[in-house]
Amino acid sequence: MPSNEPPSPFTYTDVGATRRPGFCPPDFHPLHVRTRIGEGHDVFDRASEAVLTWEMHRAMGVGIDAAADRAAPDVDVTVTLAGVIKAPCRVVWTVEEPRRAGWAYGTLSGHPECGEESFVVDRTGDGTVWLTVSAFSRGAKWYAKAGGPATRGLQHAYARRCGVVLRRLSGGEED
């Protein structure tokens, strides 16, 4: 039964801005990691499905509690890191095109960070399949703020790991 309560507000103002390549609001830290996954239509299809259905995240050992089996705008998702850190988010946009598929989520109250992150698979004209993880964020909870550059280093490592895991799931190139 649907709730009559309004949805929780996002913890930042530039909702949907990860659609704009290179955009980063003032006082946020940008992240942009692009990983080659492989080549061909089949690799693209498998990679797209793994991203859109949370399979990539789950294969990384991240807990995903989503209100839907597939990413869609307004779907609430709670990501659990290390079994203890809960990170509530909401999907802000999705894309499913013949050569591009993915989504972005934005942070809700209680998330250790404040900002938005996108996961997009694309197939270029030569057939190469890429995963691009883009984000802008800043610490929201005390421990994320205190972590400073170390926290950002962990975010970059996470984004690189997404590519490695997606390559394996999609039957792309070996490491």
Short mmCIF file of N, CA and C in Angstrom, two decimals:
data_model
loop_
_atom_site.label_atom_id
_atom_site.label_comp_id
_atom_site.label_asym_id
_atom_site.label_seq_id
_atom_site.Cartn_x
_atom_site.Cartn_y
_atom_site.Cartn_z
N MET A 1 0.85 -1.18 0.00
CA MET A 1 0.00 0.00 0.00
C MET A 1 0.90 1.25 0.00
N PRO A 2 0.69 2.20 -0.93
CA PRO A 2 1.53 3.38 -0.99
C PRO A 2 1.35 4.27 0.24
N SER A 3 2.44 4.88 0.62
CA SER A 3 2.41 5.79 1.77
C SER A 3 1.90 7.16 1.32
N ASN A 4 1.17 7.84 2.22
CA ASN A 4 0.71 9.20 1.93
C ASN A 4 1.75 10.24 2.33
N GLU A 5 2.86 9.78 2.93
CA GLU A 5 3.91 10.70 3.33
C GLU A 5 4.68 11.14 2.09
N PRO A 6 5.08 12.43 2.07
CA PRO A 6 5.90 12.87 0.93
C PRO A 6 7.26 12.20 1.00
N PRO A 7 7.90 11.98 -0.16
CA PRO A 7 9.21 11.34 -0.14
C PRO A 7 10.24 12.23 0.57
N SER A 8 11.24 11.59 1.16
CA SER A 8 12.32 12.33 1.81
C SER A 8 13.01 13.22 0.78
N PRO A 9 13.39 14.42 1.20
CA PRO A 9 14.08 15.30 0.26
C PRO A 9 15.54 14.88 0.05
N PHE A 10 16.06 15.24 -1.09
CA PHE A 10 17.48 15.03 -1.36
C PHE A 10 18.28 15.95 -0.45
N THR A 11 19.54 15.60 -0.22
CA THR A 11 20.39 16.39 0.68
C THR A 11 21.27 17.39 -0.08
N TYR A 12 20.95 17.65 -1.33
CA TYR A 12 21.71 18.59 -2.17
C TYR A 12 20.75 19.21 -3.17
N THR A 13 21.15 20.30 -3.80
CA THR A 13 20.22 21.03 -4.66
C THR A 13 20.31 20.70 -6.15
N ASP A 14 21.44 20.25 -6.64
CA ASP A 14 21.62 20.04 -8.08
C ASP A 14 21.18 18.64 -8.52
N VAL A 15 19.95 18.27 -8.18
CA VAL A 15 19.43 16.93 -8.47
C VAL A 15 19.38 16.71 -9.99
N GLY A 16 19.97 15.61 -10.42
CA GLY A 16 20.01 15.27 -11.84
C GLY A 16 21.22 15.79 -12.57
N ALA A 17 22.09 16.50 -11.89
CA ALA A 17 23.21 17.17 -12.56
C ALA A 17 24.30 16.23 -13.08
N THR A 18 24.29 14.95 -12.67
CA THR A 18 25.29 14.04 -13.24
C THR A 18 25.02 13.76 -14.72
N ARG A 19 23.88 14.18 -15.22
CA ARG A 19 23.61 14.09 -16.67
C ARG A 19 24.49 15.06 -17.46
N ARG A 20 24.99 16.09 -16.78
CA ARG A 20 25.80 17.11 -17.45
C ARG A 20 27.27 16.75 -17.30
N PRO A 21 27.91 16.28 -18.37
CA PRO A 21 29.31 15.84 -18.28
C PRO A 21 30.21 16.94 -17.68
N GLY A 22 31.00 16.53 -16.70
CA GLY A 22 31.97 17.44 -16.10
C GLY A 22 31.42 18.41 -15.08
N PHE A 23 30.12 18.42 -14.85
CA PHE A 23 29.54 19.38 -13.90
C PHE A 23 29.86 18.95 -12.46
N CYS A 24 30.24 19.92 -11.66
CA CYS A 24 30.45 19.69 -10.23
C CYS A 24 30.07 20.98 -9.51
N PRO A 25 29.08 20.93 -8.63
CA PRO A 25 28.68 22.14 -7.90
C PRO A 25 29.83 22.65 -7.03
N PRO A 26 29.81 23.94 -6.71
CA PRO A 26 30.82 24.49 -5.81
C PRO A 26 30.81 23.75 -4.46
N ASP A 27 31.98 23.57 -3.90
CA ASP A 27 32.18 22.93 -2.58
C ASP A 27 31.92 21.42 -2.59
N PHE A 28 31.81 20.82 -3.77
CA PHE A 28 31.71 19.37 -3.89
C PHE A 28 32.98 18.86 -4.57
N HIS A 29 33.25 17.57 -4.42
CA HIS A 29 34.42 16.95 -5.05
C HIS A 29 33.94 16.10 -6.23
N PRO A 30 34.56 16.28 -7.40
CA PRO A 30 34.16 15.49 -8.56
C PRO A 30 34.81 14.11 -8.57
N LEU A 31 34.15 13.20 -9.23
CA LEU A 31 34.70 11.87 -9.48
C LEU A 31 34.30 11.49 -10.90
N HIS A 32 35.26 10.96 -11.65
CA HIS A 32 34.98 10.50 -13.01
C HIS A 32 35.95 9.36 -13.30
N VAL A 33 35.43 8.15 -13.37
CA VAL A 33 36.25 6.97 -13.63
C VAL A 33 35.63 6.22 -14.80
N ARG A 34 36.41 6.03 -15.86
CA ARG A 34 35.93 5.34 -17.05
C ARG A 34 36.76 4.08 -17.23
N THR A 35 36.08 2.93 -17.36
CA THR A 35 36.75 1.64 -17.46
C THR A 35 36.29 0.92 -18.71
N ARG A 36 37.24 0.42 -19.47
CA ARG A 36 36.92 -0.39 -20.65
C ARG A 36 36.43 -1.75 -20.18
N ILE A 37 35.25 -2.16 -20.67
CA ILE A 37 34.63 -3.41 -20.26
C ILE A 37 34.90 -4.51 -21.27
N GLY A 38 34.87 -4.18 -22.55
CA GLY A 38 35.08 -5.16 -23.60
C GLY A 38 34.58 -4.61 -24.92
N GLU A 39 34.14 -5.50 -25.78
CA GLU A 39 33.67 -5.09 -27.09
C GLU A 39 32.43 -5.87 -27.49
N GLY A 40 31.59 -5.21 -28.27
CA GLY A 40 30.47 -5.88 -28.90
C GLY A 40 29.12 -5.69 -28.24
N HIS A 41 28.13 -6.01 -29.03
CA HIS A 41 26.73 -5.85 -28.62
C HIS A 41 26.38 -6.73 -27.42
N ASP A 42 26.85 -8.00 -27.42
CA ASP A 42 26.51 -8.91 -26.32
C ASP A 42 27.10 -8.43 -25.00
N VAL A 43 28.33 -7.96 -25.03
CA VAL A 43 28.97 -7.44 -23.81
C VAL A 43 28.19 -6.21 -23.33
N PHE A 44 27.81 -5.34 -24.25
CA PHE A 44 27.02 -4.16 -23.88
C PHE A 44 25.70 -4.57 -23.23
N ASP A 45 24.99 -5.52 -23.84
CA ASP A 45 23.70 -5.95 -23.30
C ASP A 45 23.85 -6.53 -21.90
N ARG A 46 24.84 -7.39 -21.70
CA ARG A 46 25.03 -8.01 -20.38
C ARG A 46 25.46 -6.96 -19.35
N ALA A 47 26.34 -6.06 -19.74
CA ALA A 47 26.81 -5.02 -18.82
C ALA A 47 25.66 -4.09 -18.45
N SER A 48 24.86 -3.71 -19.43
CA SER A 48 23.73 -2.81 -19.17
C SER A 48 22.75 -3.45 -18.19
N GLU A 49 22.44 -4.70 -18.41
CA GLU A 49 21.49 -5.39 -17.54
C GLU A 49 22.05 -5.52 -16.12
N ALA A 50 23.33 -5.80 -15.99
CA ALA A 50 23.96 -5.92 -14.67
C ALA A 50 23.92 -4.59 -13.91
N VAL A 51 24.06 -3.49 -14.62
CA VAL A 51 24.00 -2.18 -13.97
C VAL A 51 22.57 -1.83 -13.61
N LEU A 52 21.65 -2.03 -14.53
CA LEU A 52 20.26 -1.62 -14.32
C LEU A 52 19.52 -2.46 -13.27
N THR A 53 19.98 -3.69 -13.02
CA THR A 53 19.29 -4.58 -12.09
C THR A 53 20.01 -4.71 -10.74
N TRP A 54 20.99 -3.86 -10.46
CA TRP A 54 21.76 -3.86 -9.21
C TRP A 54 22.74 -5.02 -9.13
N GLU A 55 22.81 -5.88 -10.14
CA GLU A 55 23.68 -7.06 -10.09
C GLU A 55 25.15 -6.66 -9.89
N MET A 56 25.59 -5.61 -10.57
CA MET A 56 26.99 -5.18 -10.42
C MET A 56 27.28 -4.84 -8.96
N HIS A 57 26.40 -4.07 -8.34
CA HIS A 57 26.62 -3.68 -6.95
C HIS A 57 26.62 -4.89 -6.02
N ARG A 58 25.65 -5.77 -6.21
CA ARG A 58 25.59 -6.95 -5.35
C ARG A 58 26.82 -7.83 -5.52
N ALA A 59 27.32 -7.95 -6.76
CA ALA A 59 28.51 -8.77 -7.02
C ALA A 59 29.75 -8.17 -6.36
N MET A 60 29.70 -6.91 -6.02
CA MET A 60 30.81 -6.27 -5.33
C MET A 60 30.74 -6.50 -3.82
N GLY A 61 29.68 -7.15 -3.36
CA GLY A 61 29.53 -7.40 -1.94
C GLY A 61 28.84 -6.27 -1.20
N VAL A 62 28.25 -5.36 -1.96
CA VAL A 62 27.53 -4.23 -1.36
C VAL A 62 26.08 -4.66 -1.15
N GLY A 63 25.54 -4.35 0.02
CA GLY A 63 24.14 -4.64 0.27
C GLY A 63 23.26 -3.65 -0.48
N ILE A 64 22.26 -4.16 -1.16
CA ILE A 64 21.31 -3.32 -1.88
C ILE A 64 19.90 -3.69 -1.44
N ASP A 65 19.21 -2.73 -0.89
CA ASP A 65 17.80 -2.90 -0.54
C ASP A 65 17.05 -1.88 -1.38
N ALA A 66 16.47 -2.34 -2.49
CA ALA A 66 15.82 -1.44 -3.44
C ALA A 66 14.32 -1.69 -3.47
N ALA A 67 13.58 -0.62 -3.72
CA ALA A 67 12.12 -0.71 -3.80
C ALA A 67 11.64 -1.32 -5.12
N ALA A 68 12.57 -1.62 -6.03
CA ALA A 68 12.23 -2.23 -7.32
C ALA A 68 13.40 -3.10 -7.77
N ASP A 69 13.10 -4.06 -8.66
CA ASP A 69 14.14 -4.96 -9.16
C ASP A 69 15.05 -4.31 -10.18
N ARG A 70 14.66 -3.13 -10.65
CA ARG A 70 15.39 -2.45 -11.72
C ARG A 70 15.42 -0.96 -11.40
N ALA A 71 16.52 -0.32 -11.73
CA ALA A 71 16.64 1.12 -11.51
C ALA A 71 15.59 1.86 -12.33
N ALA A 72 14.91 2.79 -11.69
CA ALA A 72 13.91 3.64 -12.34
C ALA A 72 13.82 4.93 -11.51
N PRO A 73 13.46 6.03 -12.14
CA PRO A 73 13.34 7.28 -11.38
C PRO A 73 12.42 7.12 -10.17
N ASP A 74 12.84 7.71 -9.08
CA ASP A 74 12.11 7.73 -7.81
C ASP A 74 12.15 6.42 -7.02
N VAL A 75 12.94 5.44 -7.46
CA VAL A 75 13.10 4.21 -6.70
C VAL A 75 14.07 4.48 -5.55
N ASP A 76 13.65 4.18 -4.34
CA ASP A 76 14.51 4.33 -3.18
C ASP A 76 15.40 3.09 -3.04
N VAL A 77 16.66 3.35 -2.69
CA VAL A 77 17.67 2.31 -2.56
C VAL A 77 18.48 2.61 -1.30
N THR A 78 18.69 1.59 -0.49
CA THR A 78 19.63 1.74 0.63
C THR A 78 20.81 0.84 0.35
N VAL A 79 21.98 1.45 0.26
CA VAL A 79 23.23 0.74 0.05
C VAL A 79 23.83 0.49 1.43
N THR A 80 24.27 -0.73 1.69
CA THR A 80 24.92 -1.04 2.96
C THR A 80 26.38 -1.40 2.67
N LEU A 81 27.27 -0.66 3.31
CA LEU A 81 28.70 -0.87 3.13
C LEU A 81 29.27 -1.52 4.37
N ALA A 82 30.10 -2.52 4.17
CA ALA A 82 30.77 -3.23 5.26
C ALA A 82 29.77 -3.78 6.28
N GLY A 83 28.54 -3.98 5.86
CA GLY A 83 27.53 -4.54 6.74
C GLY A 83 27.00 -3.60 7.81
N VAL A 84 27.55 -2.39 7.89
CA VAL A 84 27.14 -1.49 8.97
C VAL A 84 26.75 -0.08 8.52
N ILE A 85 27.37 0.42 7.49
CA ILE A 85 27.09 1.80 7.05
C ILE A 85 25.91 1.77 6.09
N LYS A 86 24.83 2.39 6.47
CA LYS A 86 23.62 2.47 5.64
C LYS A 86 23.64 3.79 4.90
N ALA A 87 23.38 3.72 3.59
CA ALA A 87 23.44 4.91 2.74
C ALA A 87 22.16 5.01 1.92
N PRO A 88 21.15 5.74 2.43
CA PRO A 88 19.88 5.87 1.70
C PRO A 88 20.03 6.81 0.49
N CYS A 89 19.46 6.37 -0.64
CA CYS A 89 19.53 7.11 -1.90
C CYS A 89 18.20 6.98 -2.64
N ARG A 90 18.06 7.78 -3.68
CA ARG A 90 16.91 7.67 -4.58
C ARG A 90 17.41 7.84 -6.01
N VAL A 91 16.92 6.98 -6.91
CA VAL A 91 17.29 7.08 -8.32
C VAL A 91 16.69 8.37 -8.88
N VAL A 92 17.53 9.19 -9.51
CA VAL A 92 17.07 10.48 -10.04
C VAL A 92 16.87 10.46 -11.54
N TRP A 93 17.59 9.60 -12.24
CA TRP A 93 17.37 9.47 -13.68
C TRP A 93 17.90 8.12 -14.15
N THR A 94 17.35 7.67 -15.28
CA THR A 94 17.83 6.46 -15.94
C THR A 94 17.93 6.74 -17.42
N VAL A 95 18.70 5.92 -18.11
CA VAL A 95 18.79 5.99 -19.56
C VAL A 95 18.87 4.56 -20.08
N GLU A 96 18.09 4.26 -21.11
CA GLU A 96 18.14 2.96 -21.80
C GLU A 96 18.00 3.24 -23.29
N GLU A 97 19.14 3.31 -23.95
CA GLU A 97 19.20 3.59 -25.38
C GLU A 97 19.98 2.46 -26.05
N PRO A 98 19.96 2.39 -27.38
CA PRO A 98 20.67 1.31 -28.05
C PRO A 98 22.18 1.24 -27.75
N ARG A 99 22.81 2.37 -27.42
CA ARG A 99 24.24 2.38 -27.13
C ARG A 99 24.59 2.97 -25.77
N ARG A 100 23.60 3.18 -24.92
CA ARG A 100 23.84 3.81 -23.62
C ARG A 100 22.77 3.37 -22.63
N ALA A 101 23.21 2.94 -21.44
CA ALA A 101 22.26 2.51 -20.40
C ALA A 101 22.86 2.78 -19.04
N GLY A 102 22.01 3.19 -18.10
CA GLY A 102 22.50 3.40 -16.75
C GLY A 102 21.55 4.25 -15.94
N TRP A 103 22.06 4.75 -14.83
CA TRP A 103 21.23 5.50 -13.89
C TRP A 103 22.10 6.29 -12.93
N ALA A 104 21.45 7.17 -12.20
CA ALA A 104 22.13 7.92 -11.14
C ALA A 104 21.23 7.95 -9.92
N TYR A 105 21.87 7.96 -8.75
CA TYR A 105 21.10 8.17 -7.54
C TYR A 105 21.67 9.32 -6.75
N GLY A 106 20.77 9.91 -5.97
CA GLY A 106 21.13 11.03 -5.12
C GLY A 106 20.95 10.66 -3.67
N THR A 107 21.70 11.35 -2.82
CA THR A 107 21.69 11.02 -1.40
C THR A 107 20.47 11.59 -0.68
N LEU A 108 20.02 10.81 0.29
CA LEU A 108 18.92 11.21 1.17
C LEU A 108 19.48 11.36 2.59
N SER A 109 18.67 11.89 3.47
CA SER A 109 19.07 12.07 4.86
C SER A 109 19.55 10.74 5.46
N GLY A 110 20.67 10.79 6.16
CA GLY A 110 21.25 9.60 6.77
C GLY A 110 22.41 9.04 5.99
N HIS A 111 22.59 9.46 4.73
CA HIS A 111 23.72 9.00 3.92
C HIS A 111 24.99 9.66 4.44
N PRO A 112 26.12 8.93 4.49
CA PRO A 112 27.35 9.53 4.99
C PRO A 112 27.90 10.64 4.08
N GLU A 113 27.50 10.63 2.82
CA GLU A 113 27.92 11.65 1.86
C GLU A 113 26.70 12.45 1.42
N CYS A 114 26.97 13.53 0.76
CA CYS A 114 25.94 14.38 0.18
C CYS A 114 26.30 14.54 -1.29
N GLY A 115 25.40 14.19 -2.20
CA GLY A 115 25.69 14.35 -3.62
C GLY A 115 24.99 13.32 -4.48
N GLU A 116 25.57 13.08 -5.65
CA GLU A 116 24.94 12.23 -6.66
C GLU A 116 26.01 11.40 -7.36
N GLU A 117 25.63 10.19 -7.78
CA GLU A 117 26.55 9.29 -8.47
C GLU A 117 25.82 8.59 -9.59
N SER A 118 26.49 8.48 -10.74
CA SER A 118 25.89 7.80 -11.89
C SER A 118 26.77 6.63 -12.34
N PHE A 119 26.11 5.63 -12.92
CA PHE A 119 26.74 4.43 -13.44
C PHE A 119 26.19 4.24 -14.85
N VAL A 120 27.01 4.49 -15.87
CA VAL A 120 26.53 4.46 -17.25
C VAL A 120 27.43 3.58 -18.11
N VAL A 121 26.79 2.65 -18.83
CA VAL A 121 27.47 1.79 -19.78
C VAL A 121 27.22 2.38 -21.16
N ASP A 122 28.29 2.51 -21.96
CA ASP A 122 28.07 2.96 -23.33
C ASP A 122 28.93 2.17 -24.30
N ARG A 123 28.44 2.08 -25.52
CA ARG A 123 29.15 1.38 -26.59
C ARG A 123 29.47 2.41 -27.66
N THR A 124 30.75 2.62 -27.89
CA THR A 124 31.19 3.63 -28.84
C THR A 124 31.04 3.12 -30.27
N GLY A 125 31.31 3.99 -31.21
CA GLY A 125 31.15 3.65 -32.63
C GLY A 125 31.98 2.48 -33.08
N ASP A 126 33.12 2.25 -32.44
CA ASP A 126 33.96 1.10 -32.83
C ASP A 126 33.57 -0.18 -32.10
N GLY A 127 32.50 -0.12 -31.27
CA GLY A 127 32.01 -1.29 -30.56
C GLY A 127 32.57 -1.48 -29.17
N THR A 128 33.47 -0.60 -28.75
CA THR A 128 34.05 -0.71 -27.41
C THR A 128 33.00 -0.36 -26.35
N VAL A 129 32.94 -1.17 -25.30
CA VAL A 129 31.98 -0.98 -24.21
C VAL A 129 32.74 -0.41 -23.01
N TRP A 130 32.18 0.66 -22.45
CA TRP A 130 32.78 1.35 -21.32
C TRP A 130 31.78 1.48 -20.18
N LEU A 131 32.30 1.49 -18.96
CA LEU A 131 31.51 1.89 -17.80
C LEU A 131 32.09 3.21 -17.32
N THR A 132 31.23 4.20 -17.13
CA THR A 132 31.65 5.48 -16.58
C THR A 132 30.90 5.70 -15.27
N VAL A 133 31.67 5.89 -14.21
CA VAL A 133 31.12 6.24 -12.90
C VAL A 133 31.48 7.70 -12.67
N SER A 134 30.46 8.53 -12.54
CA SER A 134 30.66 9.96 -12.31
C SER A 134 29.91 10.36 -11.05
N ALA A 135 30.48 11.30 -10.33
CA ALA A 135 29.82 11.73 -9.09
C ALA A 135 30.30 13.12 -8.71
N PHE A 136 29.52 13.74 -7.86
CA PHE A 136 29.97 14.90 -7.10
C PHE A 136 29.47 14.67 -5.68
N SER A 137 30.35 14.90 -4.73
CA SER A 137 29.98 14.61 -3.34
C SER A 137 30.82 15.42 -2.37
N ARG A 138 30.34 15.42 -1.15
CA ARG A 138 31.09 15.96 -0.02
C ARG A 138 30.58 15.23 1.22
N GLY A 139 31.40 15.20 2.25
CA GLY A 139 31.03 14.50 3.46
C GLY A 139 29.79 15.12 4.10
N ALA A 140 28.93 14.26 4.63
CA ALA A 140 27.75 14.72 5.35
C ALA A 140 27.85 14.33 6.83
N LYS A 141 28.24 13.08 7.09
CA LYS A 141 28.40 12.62 8.48
C LYS A 141 29.82 12.95 8.93
N TRP A 142 30.00 13.02 10.22
CA TRP A 142 31.29 13.43 10.78
C TRP A 142 32.43 12.57 10.28
N TYR A 143 32.22 11.25 10.18
CA TYR A 143 33.32 10.36 9.80
C TYR A 143 33.69 10.52 8.32
N ALA A 144 32.71 10.85 7.47
CA ALA A 144 33.02 11.10 6.06
C ALA A 144 33.79 12.41 5.91
N LYS A 145 33.39 13.40 6.69
CA LYS A 145 34.11 14.69 6.67
C LYS A 145 35.53 14.51 7.20
N ALA A 146 35.66 13.78 8.31
CA ALA A 146 36.97 13.59 8.92
C ALA A 146 37.91 12.80 8.02
N GLY A 147 37.35 11.91 7.20
CA GLY A 147 38.17 11.10 6.30
C GLY A 147 38.83 11.90 5.20
N GLY A 148 38.22 13.03 4.81
CA GLY A 148 38.79 13.92 3.80
C GLY A 148 39.30 13.19 2.57
N PRO A 149 40.58 13.39 2.23
CA PRO A 149 41.14 12.76 1.03
C PRO A 149 41.08 11.23 1.06
N ALA A 150 41.15 10.62 2.24
CA ALA A 150 41.06 9.16 2.31
C ALA A 150 39.68 8.69 1.87
N THR A 151 38.65 9.41 2.27
CA THR A 151 37.28 9.06 1.86
C THR A 151 37.17 9.15 0.34
N ARG A 152 37.71 10.21 -0.25
CA ARG A 152 37.67 10.36 -1.71
C ARG A 152 38.48 9.26 -2.40
N GLY A 153 39.58 8.85 -1.79
CA GLY A 153 40.36 7.74 -2.33
C GLY A 153 39.57 6.44 -2.35
N LEU A 154 38.80 6.22 -1.29
CA LEU A 154 37.94 5.03 -1.24
C LEU A 154 36.86 5.09 -2.31
N GLN A 155 36.31 6.28 -2.56
CA GLN A 155 35.30 6.43 -3.60
C GLN A 155 35.88 6.10 -4.97
N HIS A 156 37.10 6.57 -5.23
CA HIS A 156 37.76 6.27 -6.51
C HIS A 156 38.03 4.77 -6.64
N ALA A 157 38.48 4.15 -5.57
CA ALA A 157 38.73 2.70 -5.58
C ALA A 157 37.44 1.94 -5.85
N TYR A 158 36.35 2.38 -5.24
CA TYR A 158 35.04 1.75 -5.45
C TYR A 158 34.63 1.86 -6.92
N ALA A 159 34.82 3.03 -7.51
CA ALA A 159 34.46 3.23 -8.92
C ALA A 159 35.31 2.35 -9.83
N ARG A 160 36.58 2.22 -9.54
CA ARG A 160 37.45 1.34 -10.35
C ARG A 160 37.02 -0.12 -10.19
N ARG A 161 36.66 -0.50 -8.97
CA ARG A 161 36.21 -1.87 -8.70
C ARG A 161 34.91 -2.18 -9.45
N CYS A 162 34.03 -1.19 -9.57
CA CYS A 162 32.80 -1.38 -10.37
C CYS A 162 33.16 -1.86 -11.77
N GLY A 163 34.16 -1.23 -12.38
CA GLY A 163 34.57 -1.62 -13.73
C GLY A 163 35.10 -3.03 -13.80
N VAL A 164 35.93 -3.41 -12.83
CA VAL A 164 36.50 -4.76 -12.80
C VAL A 164 35.39 -5.80 -12.65
N VAL A 165 34.47 -5.56 -11.74
CA VAL A 165 33.38 -6.50 -11.50
C VAL A 165 32.46 -6.58 -12.71
N LEU A 166 32.15 -5.43 -13.31
CA LEU A 166 31.26 -5.43 -14.47
C LEU A 166 31.91 -6.14 -15.66
N ARG A 167 33.19 -5.97 -15.83
CA ARG A 167 33.90 -6.67 -16.91
C ARG A 167 33.74 -8.18 -16.74
N ARG A 168 33.90 -8.67 -15.52
CA ARG A 168 33.75 -10.10 -15.23
C ARG A 168 32.31 -10.56 -15.48
N LEU A 169 31.34 -9.79 -15.00
CA LEU A 169 29.94 -10.17 -15.15
C LEU A 169 29.48 -10.19 -16.60
N SER A 170 30.05 -9.32 -17.42
CA SER A 170 29.57 -9.18 -18.79
C SER A 170 30.35 -10.04 -19.78
N GLY A 171 31.36 -10.76 -19.31
CA GLY A 171 32.18 -11.57 -20.23
C GLY A 171 33.11 -10.72 -21.06
N GLY A 172 33.45 -9.55 -20.54
CA GLY A 172 34.35 -8.65 -21.26
C GLY A 172 35.80 -9.13 -21.15
N GLU A 173 36.71 -8.21 -21.39
CA GLU A 173 38.14 -8.54 -21.42
C GLU A 173 38.65 -8.94 -20.05
N GLU A 174 39.71 -9.72 -20.05
CA GLU A 174 40.36 -10.13 -18.80
C GLU A 174 41.17 -8.97 -18.26
N ASP A 175 41.41 -8.98 -16.95
CA ASP A 175 42.23 -7.95 -16.31
C ASP A 175 43.67 -8.03 -16.75
#
